[in-house]
Amino acid sequence: MPAYRAPLDDIRFVLHDVLGTEQLRALPGYEEVTPDLVDTVLDGMAQVCEEVLFPLNQVGDQVGSTVADGVVTTPPGFKEAYATFCEAGFPGLSCDPAYGGQGLPLTLRAVLDEMVCSTNLSFGMFPGLTYGAYEALHAYGSDELKDAYLAKLVSGEWAGTMCLTEPHAGTDLGIITTKAVPAGDGAYHVTGSKIFITAGEHDLTPNIVHLVLAKLPDAPPGTKGISLLLVPKYLPTEDGRPGTRNGVTCVGVEHKMGIKASPTCQLQFDNAKGWLVGEPHKGLRAMFIMMNGARLNVGMQGLGLSVTSYQNALQYAKDRLQMRALKGAARPDQPADPIIVHPDVRRGLMTMKSFNEGARALAYHVGMEMDVILHHPDPARRQEAEDLVALLTPVVKAFFTDVGFESANIGLQTYGGHGYIREYGMEQYVRDSRIAQIYEGTNGVQAMDLVGRKLPAEMGRLLRRFFQPTHELIERESQGDLKDLAEALGQGFRRLQQGTQLILAKGMRDPNEAGAAASEYLRIFGLVAVGAMWLRMARVAQDKLAAGAGPKEAFYRSKVVTAKFWMTRILPQAHGLMASIAAGGETIMALEPDAF
Amino acid sequence: MPAYRAPLDDIRFVLHDVLGTEQLRALPGYEEVTPDLVDTVLDGMAQVCEEVLFPLNQVGDQVGSTVADGVVTTPPGFKEAYATFCEAGFPGLSCDPAYGGQGLPLTLRAVLDEMVCSTNLSFGMFPGLTYGAYEALHAYGSDELKDAYLAKLVSGEWAGTMCLTEPHAGTDLGIITTKAVPAGDGAYHVTGSKIFITAGEHDLTPNIVHLVLAKLPDAPPGTKGISLLLVPKYLPTEDGRPGTRNGVTCVGVEHKMGIKASPTCQLQFDNAKGWLVGEPHKGLRAMFIMMNGARLNVGMQGLGLSVTSYQNALQYAKDRLQMRALKGAARPDQPADPIIVHPDVRRGLMTMKSFNEGARALAYHVGMEMDVILHHPDPARRQEAEDLVALLTPVVKAFFTDVGFESANIGLQTYGGHGYIREYGMEQYVRDSRIAQIYEGTNGVQAMDLVGRKLPAEMGRLLRRFFQPTHELIERESQGDLKDLAEALGQGFRRLQQGTQLILAKGMRDPNEAGAAASEYLRIFGLVAVGAMWLRMARVAQDKLAAGAGPKEAFYRSKVVTAKFWMTRILPQAHGLMASIAAGGETIMALEPDAF
């Protein structure tokens, strides 16, 4: 049976020592966010995730959510766990206090996301989608809609969904056919088929609030004619209870590779009553509010599952006795040595560890920038943060989920044959993490977002928000005790700069050249971005060691070693990736479809 | 619903045009292997695999093999398919005619393996293990055992297994505890628990022949004291029918991530009657006969599943309409363009295609060398082939299964959200292919075999069997119309040489340095080995084009483009891998287990 302990030491290291919780507290609105408060909140999250969510993860996979006659039943224990989750106030952790939210930093929400994804990804989908609905409604909803729905979403009493995809329209939302026809009373009648709707129907809450993309009768064609509508499962009564059943039905639940406890629904809307969120035809803007948050959350899924896979692989590597160390028996008292003595096993563990800790630091860094966007008094600083978050969103989504999947596979591999057996739990992490590379925009779409939108945006301003501080960081560390690390990061960074120039130059002439380079470029970006966080973490750790770290010496030494591992054993992938980009798109575009 | 067509054009290109079927025919014993015969055999294989095995692949996954009271039931249709497979003579395709085999080349067996793995991996496990038992028994069995069992295994009337692993002993066979005690009549009583026994119990055949690793009472400790015993499920009667039930019971079938139709059994041996195969305590030698063949076969699993995943991803990419081509609509008559217009989708398809065709060529090349080992009149040529096959076995096993898994994942990704849905079939290929990285020695173990055994063996003689012809190939092509490809291959080859030198030099001082480099080194090896086959294929294709290829022009042009793709977009991974190796093992070995 797998186990999970929230990596609180590592999390606190990033929050308090590397990023600095005092940065949060300095933001207007977060005055009460003391280090003590942060630690208390972390402890509460850890407890619920370890003791309530994680024990349901395997049963959730084995039983799954099922549908019969349009009614979806979640696995045993999910209802009770959801109640506990809501009682703890987690759905509204970072939500607006005006609607009952706790108003805590988004940085802490990122931590919660990590822990939830580590312990029960399927469970996390329910409040995750609800939060997305909250965000869109909070940003674009009319006062009437906000008053009627927001408090219910913040408390978790009602759940939310995002209804985008149709059978013929996934990435390509411009060709959706769901219609919204004015009902005459300010409301609309929504009709159409949606698929892949996460938590589209379930028994955790008495009502579900669907946010649905649809076309109004006078909609211009393509993405410029998409509207966002709020369609509740039950129309609320005057006093806020679920009233009349609305015309939306679950007609099926997909059989999936993983996240089986999360019901992925086919929904049929038949003249369902709905209300516009935001302006007509401008639904994509509101949708992207949800989508950007969701993309960062999906990145956390890659990280979260990698963390659990790592913890269990590590324990297995310490326990499993097999063969002898290459330089002679490490445990001559035993019939064989624990497999953690073997270099190739260690290589796998270090790969996971260096990704987990580096990606976590980057994710929380992004979280903190999101708090800056919300609360910083200086508009220039807010813009800076907004640029950086926009730039890094596709990187976090795609890089974290690609490497998270690889990492979950390393964890499985560490177990040998036992990794392939259901009861050990490791193969579930692989199956569950696989979806994260696909939904909320496939990782290929993320790469196109990065090179096609984010790179050229504002004459490269977004890019400079990352390049400038990274350059300064490398410069700053290029002389002292971390100069080897800075030099290694610098090499990777130069590859990233070369790739950028190449894409901008070639892509200007031929957009297919940018497209052919996009995925490999995004991966270089992720390698360097995580590398930059490692250099910052190594700096903090070295300073702690220099100051005398006492009982935490091994902890900080481990940080420095792991930073070096990332820089010298993982980051060099950038060399090969850059060589591949430099070869251009000719061989990719050459063949006619029938010549494949 | 997924589809599969045996890629006969590609297969014939490799067999007839690149490797040369006449090379086979020149070997004593293969005089009748004309190109026409080869084509007829290929057609027969394709028919059974397409029409009988493939239609059972999804139902096999969904129903699985199940156990009740020690009786294992295979999925519906498997019994009939197995009968058809045996009637076609496939179990004995390359077996000794003295025992009813067809005596056809092992090269053709490699083709059969590919097609079977492409269409129904779980099904393929049954005859696959039977063939392993045949090989060991043919090489090391006494005349009595051979007379009693070989014909039954060759015809497929009885099935075989390899019983190696025990709960505490997987990679580490030296610590097995299964005992074999002399019964006094030349037989032994075998007692112990075995796990992960593929096809350990099932309903396809009336008898099962287990080859079991066990320790005799006077066994020296470790791997020097392991014997191989033949233990039939039913003791054969005088006239060769299954007689008395032997003391071996299936006490469980694993719940696995994939290959669910293949029953992975826990077997309990209780004083089961068995007979020695080969000499006492020298069972590992016979076991490695099975194991080496099995490792190559597992490599084919990675390739085979990648082929099917590719075929379906390609079809989906041609059919699925989503978004517009970056340079303007390719199909303005449709609401969107087929996704094959998008560079990142093409990049995925080309990655799969270039692996499939290159790996196939390498696999058949190895198959042909195995035929040389069996039949060539010149002992020096036989030794050369034996060296090369020994060297390439871990590369084929690990590289093909690692990249095969990556490729199956690209196929899934091409489908977007639909790839994650069971009914589309793509996620099954991912789950099924995942085991191939683990069994018959994990890929980490393969890497250690390569750097620890094969590299230093015979003062580097094995290595020279690959390096010398590769060097000559690059030299030969370095001036003409393929000089760009030769130059690119040369760059990868130099990385491989650097890695070799580094491992030999550093590994001499510290074996952990070799261990820390092993997996990345093996991957470089695979990249270069497949690259060398691509250069050979490009040469043939160019010559065909120069001579006027007529209706096959697009086919040969595609080969040249795909060769260039491999050399310039895939092979450059070697740069990053070599940089990682060069960084050494320090950061991998640094941490104490508790500091992870």
Tab-separated table of C-alpha atoms in Angstrom, chain A residues 165-173 175 195-196 254-260 264 310 314 318 320-327 335-337 340-344 346-347 349-350 353 357 405 408-410 412-413 416-423 427 430-435 437-438 442-445 447-448 453 509-520 554 557-558 561-562 564-565 568-570 572-577 579-596, chain B residues 165-173 175 195-196 254-260 264 310 314 318 320-327 335-337 340-344 346-347 349-350 353 357 405 408-410 412-413 416-423 427 430-435 437-438 442-445 447-448 453 509-520 554 557-558 561-562 564-565 568-570 572-577 579-596:
chain	number	residue	atom	x	y	z
A	165	THR	CA	-15.671	20.635	-25.695
A	166	GLU	CA	-18.091	19.154	-28.211
A	167	PRO	CA	-17.605	15.925	-30.141
A	168	HIS	CA	-16.202	17.729	-33.172
A	169	ALA	CA	-14.659	20.693	-31.329
A	170	GLY	CA	-11.916	20.337	-28.747
A	171	THR	CA	-8.959	22.633	-29.329
A	172	ASP	CA	-10.998	24.361	-32.007
A	173	LEU	CA	-13.672	26.146	-30.009
A	175	ILE	CA	-16.575	25.554	-34.501
A	195	ILE	CA	-18.365	16.023	-23.971
A	196	PHE	CA	-15.423	15.548	-21.619
A	254	GLU	CA	-16.383	7.949	-20.244
A	255	HIS	CA	-14.312	4.854	-19.570
A	256	LYS	CA	-10.876	6.313	-19.083
A	257	MET	CA	-7.274	5.232	-18.640
A	258	GLY	CA	-7.151	6.922	-15.250
A	259	ILE	CA	-8.729	9.503	-12.920
A	260	LYS	CA	-11.567	7.022	-12.822
A	264	THR	CA	-16.031	12.687	-17.301
A	310	TYR	CA	8.820	9.657	-5.569
A	314	LEU	CA	12.266	6.078	-2.343
A	318	LYS	CA	15.383	1.569	0.819
A	320	ARG	CA	13.832	-3.868	-1.378
A	321	LEU	CA	16.917	-6.079	-1.139
A	322	GLN	CA	18.334	-7.120	-4.498
A	323	MET	CA	21.910	-7.643	-5.708
A	324	ARG	CA	25.028	-6.153	-4.185
A	325	ALA	CA	26.485	-2.672	-4.441
A	326	LEU	CA	29.033	-2.477	-7.274
A	327	LYS	CA	31.857	-1.697	-4.868
A	335	PRO	CA	21.030	-11.565	1.756
A	336	ALA	CA	21.321	-8.584	-0.587
A	337	ASP	CA	21.659	-4.794	-0.487
A	340	ILE	CA	19.129	2.366	-3.364
A	341	VAL	CA	22.819	1.424	-3.519
A	342	HIS	CA	22.604	0.978	-7.306
A	343	PRO	CA	23.609	4.032	-9.365
A	344	ASP	CA	20.845	3.603	-11.923
A	346	ARG	CA	19.636	6.545	-7.615
A	347	ARG	CA	19.728	8.286	-10.958
A	349	LEU	CA	15.333	8.943	-7.690
A	350	MET	CA	17.485	12.036	-8.140
A	353	LYS	CA	13.624	14.617	-6.564
A	357	GLU	CA	11.669	20.358	-5.583
A	405	PHE	CA	4.468	11.768	-16.307
A	408	ALA	CA	5.643	8.805	-12.318
A	409	ASN	CA	7.061	6.277	-14.747
A	410	ILE	CA	10.444	6.341	-13.041
A	412	LEU	CA	6.878	2.696	-11.297
A	413	GLN	CA	10.147	1.456	-12.796
A	416	GLY	CA	10.351	-3.399	-11.030
A	417	GLY	CA	7.609	-5.931	-11.735
A	418	HIS	CA	5.686	-4.844	-8.649
A	419	GLY	CA	5.260	-1.423	-10.190
A	420	TYR	CA	3.034	-2.967	-12.842
A	421	ILE	CA	0.714	-4.541	-10.248
A	422	ARG	CA	-2.372	-2.574	-9.264
A	423	GLU	CA	-2.211	-3.126	-5.519
A	427	GLU	CA	0.761	2.347	-11.958
A	430	VAL	CA	1.118	6.867	-14.286
A	431	ARG	CA	-2.414	6.438	-15.589
A	432	ASP	CA	-3.764	9.389	-13.628
A	433	SER	CA	-0.958	11.731	-14.633
A	434	ARG	CA	-1.305	10.875	-18.323
A	435	ILE	CA	-4.419	13.025	-18.754
A	437	GLN	CA	-0.623	16.266	-20.795
A	438	ILE	CA	-3.880	16.459	-22.706
A	442	THR	CA	-2.746	19.610	-25.133
A	443	ASN	CA	0.917	20.171	-24.471
A	444	GLY	CA	1.377	20.775	-28.179
A	445	VAL	CA	-1.176	23.572	-27.922
A	447	ALA	CA	3.899	25.014	-26.995
A	448	MET	CA	2.123	26.893	-29.780
A	453	ARG	CA	1.488	34.212	-28.705
A	509	ARG	CA	9.338	33.868	-42.615
A	510	ASP	CA	7.485	30.601	-42.126
A	511	PRO	CA	5.162	29.959	-39.176
A	512	ASN	CA	5.579	26.215	-39.667
A	513	GLU	CA	9.196	26.651	-38.613
A	514	ALA	CA	8.052	28.054	-35.281
A	515	GLY	CA	5.514	25.249	-34.976
A	516	ALA	CA	8.132	22.613	-35.710
A	517	ALA	CA	10.349	23.977	-32.936
A	518	ALA	CA	7.653	24.711	-30.370
A	519	SER	CA	7.572	21.609	-28.186
A	520	GLU	CA	11.312	21.255	-27.892
A	554	ALA	CA	21.958	17.388	5.836
A	557	ARG	CA	23.489	19.876	1.727
A	558	SER	CA	20.912	17.782	-0.038
A	561	VAL	CA	23.667	18.374	-4.325
A	562	THR	CA	20.245	18.202	-5.949
A	564	LYS	CA	23.982	20.385	-9.001
A	565	PHE	CA	22.307	17.211	-10.230
A	568	THR	CA	24.670	18.846	-14.773
A	569	ARG	CA	22.560	15.756	-15.415
A	570	ILE	CA	19.141	17.062	-16.465
A	572	PRO	CA	22.064	19.307	-20.579
A	573	GLN	CA	19.040	17.858	-22.384
A	574	ALA	CA	18.834	21.414	-23.687
A	575	HIS	CA	21.882	20.781	-25.912
A	576	GLY	CA	20.162	17.997	-27.789
A	577	LEU	CA	16.864	19.840	-27.926
A	579	ALA	CA	20.355	20.863	-31.980
A	580	SER	CA	17.029	19.370	-32.959
A	581	ILE	CA	15.395	22.799	-33.247
A	582	ALA	CA	18.326	24.065	-35.284
A	583	ALA	CA	17.717	21.311	-37.832
A	584	GLY	CA	14.514	23.102	-38.764
A	585	GLY	CA	11.116	21.947	-39.859
A	586	GLU	CA	11.913	20.778	-43.375
A	587	THR	CA	11.727	17.045	-42.657
A	588	ILE	CA	8.614	17.575	-40.550
A	589	MET	CA	6.677	19.363	-43.264
A	590	ALA	CA	8.057	17.490	-46.282
A	591	LEU	CA	5.762	14.513	-46.662
A	592	GLU	CA	2.331	14.583	-48.232
A	593	PRO	CA	-0.192	12.941	-45.880
A	594	ASP	CA	-0.335	9.869	-48.089
A	595	ALA	CA	3.431	9.456	-48.031
A	596	PHE	CA	3.509	8.866	-44.271
B	165	THR	CA	11.048	-14.912	-10.084
B	166	GLU	CA	10.174	-15.411	-6.422
B	167	PRO	CA	8.629	-12.818	-4.124
B	168	HIS	CA	12.020	-11.776	-2.742
B	169	ALA	CA	14.101	-12.563	-5.827
B	170	GLY	CA	13.568	-10.856	-9.170
B	171	THR	CA	16.727	-9.474	-10.702
B	172	ASP	CA	18.668	-11.270	-7.994
B	173	LEU	CA	18.236	-14.921	-8.941
B	175	ILE	CA	18.837	-15.727	-3.652
B	195	ILE	CA	5.547	-15.212	-8.973
B	196	PHE	CA	5.093	-13.229	-12.169
B	254	GLU	CA	-2.036	-10.484	-10.743
B	255	HIS	CA	-4.139	-7.397	-11.402
B	256	LYS	CA	-1.981	-5.508	-13.821
B	257	MET	CA	-1.796	-2.163	-15.576
B	258	GLY	CA	-1.941	-3.867	-18.953
B	259	ILE	CA	-1.495	-7.120	-20.900
B	260	LYS	CA	-4.560	-8.180	-18.961
B	264	THR	CA	0.557	-13.453	-14.720
B	310	TYR	CA	1.368	4.973	-35.296
B	314	LEU	CA	-1.832	8.690	-38.605
B	318	LYS	CA	-5.870	12.642	-41.454
B	320	ARG	CA	-9.786	14.799	-37.372
B	321	LEU	CA	-10.614	18.360	-38.389
B	322	GLN	CA	-9.413	20.982	-35.961
B	323	MET	CA	-8.023	24.500	-36.460
B	324	ARG	CA	-6.401	25.829	-39.601
B	325	ALA	CA	-2.945	25.302	-41.044
B	326	LEU	CA	-0.560	28.039	-39.909
B	327	LYS	CA	-0.064	29.268	-43.469
B	335	PRO	CA	-14.978	23.694	-41.213
B	336	ALA	CA	-11.355	23.056	-40.205
B	337	ASP	CA	-8.209	21.371	-41.510
B	340	ILE	CA	-1.944	16.433	-39.931
B	341	VAL	CA	-1.342	19.968	-41.246
B	342	HIS	CA	-0.011	21.070	-37.847
B	343	PRO	CA	3.776	20.902	-37.437
B	344	ASP	CA	3.655	19.589	-33.875
B	346	ARG	CA	3.601	15.900	-37.763
B	347	ARG	CA	6.614	16.003	-35.473
B	349	LEU	CA	4.066	11.204	-36.361
B	350	MET	CA	7.553	11.493	-37.847
B	353	LYS	CA	7.540	6.592	-38.095
B	357	GLU	CA	11.058	1.780	-39.610
B	405	PHE	CA	6.550	3.362	-24.855
B	408	ALA	CA	2.704	4.722	-27.916
B	409	ASN	CA	2.284	7.851	-25.829
B	410	ILE	CA	2.733	10.088	-28.857
B	412	LEU	CA	-2.290	8.588	-27.634
B	413	GLN	CA	-1.439	12.285	-27.570
B	416	GLY	CA	-6.135	14.442	-27.766
B	417	GLY	CA	-8.831	13.708	-25.195
B	418	HIS	CA	-10.064	10.730	-27.179
B	419	GLY	CA	-6.705	9.061	-26.646
B	420	TYR	CA	-7.512	8.790	-22.954
B	421	ILE	CA	-10.811	6.984	-23.616
B	422	ARG	CA	-10.762	3.201	-23.552
B	423	GLU	CA	-12.907	2.569	-26.610
B	427	GLU	CA	-4.409	3.972	-24.122
B	430	VAL	CA	0.462	2.600	-23.607
B	431	ARG	CA	-0.515	0.315	-20.746
B	432	ASP	CA	0.487	-2.832	-22.596
B	433	SER	CA	3.838	-1.476	-23.722
B	434	ARG	CA	4.757	-0.289	-20.228
B	435	ILE	CA	5.602	-3.799	-19.012
B	437	GLN	CA	10.516	-1.832	-19.964
B	438	ILE	CA	10.422	-4.043	-16.899
B	442	THR	CA	14.492	-4.058	-16.274
B	443	ASN	CA	15.950	-1.560	-18.694
B	444	GLY	CA	18.336	-0.457	-15.964
B	445	VAL	CA	19.582	-4.039	-15.780
B	447	ALA	CA	22.110	-0.917	-19.330
B	448	MET	CA	24.312	-2.544	-16.694
B	453	ARG	CA	29.506	-7.117	-19.369
B	509	ARG	CA	38.512	3.331	-11.240
B	510	ASP	CA	34.974	3.380	-9.881
B	511	PRO	CA	32.262	0.997	-11.093
B	512	ASN	CA	29.595	3.393	-9.830
B	513	GLU	CA	30.728	5.807	-12.535
B	514	ALA	CA	29.913	3.212	-15.175
B	515	GLY	CA	26.614	2.508	-13.449
B	516	ALA	CA	25.720	6.185	-13.330
B	517	ALA	CA	26.308	6.505	-17.084
B	518	ALA	CA	24.762	3.218	-18.165
B	519	SER	CA	21.194	4.135	-19.100
B	520	GLU	CA	22.088	7.273	-20.995
B	554	ALA	CA	6.922	8.471	-53.154
B	557	ARG	CA	11.412	9.577	-51.136
B	558	SER	CA	9.635	9.052	-47.850
B	561	VAL	CA	13.078	12.177	-45.717
B	562	THR	CA	12.494	9.939	-42.709
B	564	LYS	CA	17.014	12.723	-42.506
B	565	PHE	CA	14.422	13.335	-39.793
B	568	THR	CA	18.714	15.673	-37.554
B	569	ARG	CA	15.746	15.736	-35.159
B	570	ILE	CA	16.108	12.578	-33.059
B	572	PRO	CA	20.859	14.945	-31.595
B	573	GLN	CA	19.479	13.743	-28.263
B	574	ALA	CA	22.897	12.131	-28.080
B	575	HIS	CA	24.491	15.528	-27.445
B	576	GLY	CA	22.498	16.087	-24.285
B	577	LEU	CA	22.909	12.502	-23.146
B	579	ALA	CA	26.856	15.947	-21.668
B	580	SER	CA	24.936	14.293	-18.861
B	581	ILE	CA	27.272	11.292	-18.836
B	582	ALA	CA	30.288	13.590	-18.847
B	583	ALA	CA	29.028	15.224	-15.660
B	584	GLY	CA	29.812	11.975	-13.889
B	585	GLY	CA	28.189	10.114	-11.043
B	586	GLU	CA	29.140	12.349	-8.139
B	587	THR	CA	25.719	13.912	-7.609
B	588	ILE	CA	24.060	10.535	-8.084
B	589	MET	CA	26.098	8.799	-5.409
B	590	ALA	CA	26.478	11.722	-2.992
B	591	LEU	CA	23.421	11.513	-0.778
B	592	GLU	CA	23.003	9.144	2.115
B	593	PRO	CA	19.685	7.281	1.803
B	594	ASP	CA	18.168	9.360	4.584
B	595	ALA	CA	19.156	12.610	2.887
B	596	PHE	CA	16.948	11.892	-0.139
